[in-house]
GROMACS .gro file of C-alpha atoms in nm:
model
  194
    1MET     CA    1  12.039   2.439   8.380
    2THR     CA    2  12.305   2.251   8.572
    3GLY     CA    3  12.465   2.302   8.911
    4PRO     CA    4  12.352   2.262   9.272
    5PRO     CA    5  12.026   2.463   9.276
    6PHE     CA    6  11.906   2.298   8.952
    7ALA     CA    7  11.990   1.951   9.080
    8GLN     CA    8  11.784   2.026   9.391
    9TYR     CA    9  11.491   2.154   9.181
   10ARG     CA   10  11.498   1.839   8.967
   11GLN     CA   11  11.518   1.610   9.270
   12GLN     CA   12  11.225   1.784   9.441
   13LEU     CA   13  11.010   1.770   9.128
   14LEU     CA   14  11.073   1.402   9.053
   15ALA     CA   15  11.064   1.260   9.408
   16GLU     CA   16  10.704   1.132   9.387
   17VAL     CA   17  10.710   0.998   9.030
   18THR     CA   18  10.596   0.639   8.987
   19GLY     CA   19  10.466   0.400   8.723
   20ASP     CA   20  10.474   0.474   8.350
   21VAL     CA   21  10.633   0.814   8.286
   22LEU     CA   22  10.669   1.036   7.979
   23GLU     CA   23  10.931   1.311   7.972
   24ILE     CA   24  10.881   1.595   7.725
   25GLY     CA   25  11.203   1.757   7.597
   26PHE     CA   26  11.455   1.503   7.728
   27GLY     CA   27  11.752   1.706   7.601
   28THR     CA   28  12.081   1.575   7.738
   29GLY     CA   29  11.916   1.353   7.999
   30LEU     CA   30  11.990   1.558   8.309
   31ASN     CA   31  11.677   1.430   8.484
   32LEU     CA   32  11.780   1.063   8.465
   33ALA     CA   33  11.977   1.072   8.789
   34TYR     CA   34  11.674   1.194   8.984
   35TYR     CA   35  11.403   0.946   8.885
   36PRO     CA   36  11.317   0.716   9.176
   37GLU     CA   37  11.311   0.335   9.155
   38THR     CA   38  10.931   0.351   9.160
   39VAL     CA   39  10.937   0.436   8.787
   40SER     CA   40  10.844   0.119   8.597
   41SER     CA   41  10.900   0.264   8.249
   42LEU     CA   42  11.032   0.594   8.117
   43THR     CA   43  10.952   0.716   7.767
   44VAL     CA   44  11.143   1.026   7.660
   45ILE     CA   45  11.089   1.251   7.360
   46GLU     CA   46  11.329   1.501   7.208
   47PRO     CA   47  11.288   1.664   6.866
   48ASN     CA   48  11.651   1.781   6.840
   49PRO     CA   49  11.853   1.490   6.692
   50GLY     CA   50  12.181   1.638   6.814
   51MET     CA   51  12.085   1.579   7.177
   52GLY     CA   52  12.093   1.200   7.142
   53ALA     CA   53  12.473   1.175   7.132
   54ILE     CA   54  12.506   1.398   7.438
   55ALA     CA   55  12.244   1.197   7.631
   56ALA     CA   56  12.391   0.856   7.535
   57PRO     CA   57  12.638   0.826   7.828
   58ARG     CA   58  12.362   0.906   8.080
   59LEU     CA   59  12.130   0.655   7.915
   60ALA     CA   60  12.405   0.390   7.931
   61GLN     CA   61  12.444   0.441   8.307
   62THR     CA   62  12.077   0.425   8.410
   63SER     CA   63  11.904   0.111   8.529
   64LEU     CA   64  11.565   0.250   8.428
   65PRO     CA   65  11.389   0.097   8.128
   66VAL     CA   66  11.401   0.394   7.886
   67THR     CA   67  11.241   0.424   7.543
   68SER     CA   68  11.352   0.724   7.338
   69ARG     CA   69  11.146   0.876   7.057
   70SER     CA   70  11.213   1.166   6.822
   71LEU     CA   71  10.884   1.355   6.862
   72ARG     CA   72  10.761   1.708   6.916
   73GLY     CA   73  10.541   1.790   7.213
   74GLU     CA   74  10.264   1.913   6.983
   75GLN     CA   75  10.212   1.566   6.831
   76LEU     CA   76  10.252   1.281   7.078
   77ASP     CA   77  10.223   0.950   6.898
   78PHE     CA   78  10.083   0.763   7.201
   79ASN     CA   79   9.744   0.626   7.295
   80SER     CA   80   9.519   0.839   7.513
   81ASP     CA   81   9.520   0.767   7.888
   82ARG     CA   82   9.862   0.598   7.861
   83PHE     CA   83  10.091   0.752   8.127
   84ASP     CA   84  10.077   0.790   8.507
   85TYR     CA   85  10.303   1.097   8.495
   86VAL     CA   86  10.426   1.343   8.235
   87VAL     CA   87  10.736   1.547   8.324
   88SER     CA   88  10.867   1.868   8.168
   89THR     CA   89  11.171   2.060   8.293
   90TRP     CA   90  11.253   2.392   8.126
   91THR     CA   91  11.085   2.289   7.800
   92LEU     CA   92  10.747   2.468   7.788
   93CYS     CA   93  10.933   2.794   7.723
   94SER     CA   94  11.053   2.677   7.383
   95ILE     CA   95  10.771   2.465   7.237
   96ALA     CA   96  10.630   2.662   6.943
   97GLY     CA   97  10.275   2.529   6.980
   98VAL     CA   98  10.269   2.520   7.360
   99ASP     CA   99   9.886   2.516   7.381
  100GLN     CA  100   9.871   2.212   7.151
  101ALA     CA  101  10.150   2.042   7.348
  102LEU     CA  102   9.963   2.092   7.675
  103SER     CA  103   9.649   1.949   7.514
  104GLU     CA  104   9.850   1.645   7.405
  105ILE     CA  105  10.002   1.605   7.752
  106HIS     CA  106   9.651   1.607   7.899
  107ARG     CA  107   9.532   1.352   7.642
  108VAL     CA  108   9.808   1.096   7.707
  109LEU     CA  109   9.779   1.112   8.087
  110LYS     CA  110   9.563   0.853   8.259
  111PRO     CA  111   9.262   0.990   8.450
  112GLY     CA  112   9.404   1.101   8.784
  113GLY     CA  113   9.754   1.118   8.630
  114LYS     CA  114   9.985   1.408   8.704
  115PHE     CA  115  10.180   1.656   8.494
  116LEU     CA  116  10.490   1.777   8.682
  117PHE     CA  117  10.681   2.077   8.551
  118ILE     CA  118  10.940   2.337   8.634
  119GLU     CA  119  10.981   2.632   8.401
  120HIS     CA  120  11.096   2.991   8.386
  121GLY     CA  121  10.854   3.255   8.269
  122LEU     CA  122  10.671   3.581   8.316
  123SER     CA  123  10.747   3.759   8.643
  124PRO     CA  124  10.469   3.934   8.840
  125ASP     CA  125  10.689   4.248   8.856
  126PRO     CA  126  10.571   4.495   8.583
  127PRO     CA  127  10.911   4.664   8.523
  128LEU     CA  128  11.072   4.321   8.489
  129GLN     CA  129  10.792   4.208   8.256
  130THR     CA  130  10.876   4.501   8.029
  131TRP     CA  131  11.232   4.371   7.995
  132GLN     CA  132  11.115   4.012   7.950
  133HIS     CA  133  10.890   4.123   7.660
  134ARG     CA  134  11.172   4.332   7.506
  135LEU     CA  135  11.432   4.054   7.529
  136THR     CA  136  11.213   3.760   7.421
  137PRO     CA  137  11.256   3.814   7.042
  138LEU     CA  138  11.635   3.800   7.085
  139GLN     CA  139  11.613   3.510   7.331
  140LYS     CA  140  11.403   3.310   7.084
  141ARG     CA  141  11.674   3.349   6.818
  142ILE     CA  142  11.970   3.258   7.034
  143ALA     CA  143  11.809   2.993   7.258
  144ASP     CA  144  11.613   2.765   7.022
  145GLY     CA  145  11.274   2.937   7.053
  146CYS     CA  146  11.290   3.004   7.429
  147HIS     CA  147  11.042   3.267   7.556
  148LEU     CA  148  11.121   3.468   7.868
  149ASP     CA  149  10.765   3.599   7.898
  150ARG     CA  150  10.525   3.305   7.901
  151ALA     CA  151  10.275   3.302   8.187
  152ILE     CA  152  10.327   2.931   8.248
  153ALA     CA  153  10.063   2.874   8.516
  154ASP     CA  154   9.795   3.040   8.302
  155LEU     CA  155   9.889   2.825   8.002
  156VAL     CA  156   9.883   2.500   8.201
  157GLN     CA  157   9.557   2.584   8.377
  158VAL     CA  158   9.367   2.595   8.046
  159GLN     CA  159   9.406   2.216   8.020
  160PHE     CA  160   9.444   2.138   8.390
  161PRO     CA  161   9.205   2.327   8.620
  162GLU     CA  162   9.338   2.122   8.914
  163LEU     CA  163   9.678   2.288   8.945
  164THR     CA  164   9.919   2.365   9.229
  165VAL     CA  165  10.209   2.600   9.150
  166ASP     CA  166  10.495   2.741   9.354
  167THR     CA  167  10.669   3.046   9.211
  168PHE     CA  168  11.008   3.186   9.307
  169TYR     CA  169  11.319   3.357   9.178
  170ALA     CA  170  11.593   3.099   9.119
  171GLU     CA  171  11.926   3.125   9.296
  172GLY     CA  172  12.212   3.261   9.090
  173LEU     CA  173  12.013   3.364   8.782
  174PRO     CA  174  11.927   3.711   8.653
  175LYS     CA  175  11.565   3.784   8.742
  176VAL     CA  176  11.474   3.842   8.377
  177GLY     CA  177  11.518   3.468   8.314
  178GLY     CA  178  11.497   3.339   8.668
  179TYR     CA  179  11.132   3.358   8.769
  180PHE     CA  180  11.038   2.991   8.810
  181TYR     CA  181  10.709   2.804   8.815
  182ARG     CA  182  10.716   2.457   8.978
  183GLY     CA  183  10.384   2.280   8.951
  184THR     CA  184  10.169   1.970   8.972
  185ALA     CA  185   9.864   1.947   8.746
  186VAL     CA  186   9.617   1.661   8.779
  187LYS     CA  187   9.405   1.522   8.497
  188TYR     CA  188   9.047   1.518   8.618
  189ASP     CA  189   8.913   1.167   8.664
  190SER     CA  190   8.552   1.177   8.546
  191ASN     CA  191   8.497   0.829   8.692
  192ALA     CA  192   8.607   0.922   9.044
  193ARG     CA  193   8.336   0.935   9.306
  194ASN     CA  194   8.300   1.233   9.535
   0.00000   0.00000   0.00000
């Protein structure tokens, strides 16, 4: 998930981020270069211990205050209503308990906070869906649990009824793994006045 189109997707997704931010599935830290100066704190989680060594040079170069934790998305060890933004880039495809992770993301967001994500997933094209379903068992084995056939918007909307999603086929990727969902989900603020 590197190269010019992916850099542009990351930059577009992270442009509005501000305040206290949680990133789910930090990986090698590719998003670090695209966080704006409006971020006051960045907490990142990554369950794969091998990623820390790869991310270390990027962490050393950033001026952002970053706290790194070895956690899974399904069990976020943070207080409720803690973060202004939660960010996930190409991670929802591989979280085993994705419904639980989305519930946790909702819980740790402040009322009115936003969940920003970009992900690949189930195409609307039935013949392509057939191939996505056929290839997903193999993909899960070779790509650390990655699913090609998750209907990402439907999964997110269970926790976040207030959801805006753009969908598109990514440049330079086979369509079977290149149908992208880029979205903003807002945690309903029950104290907001109409």
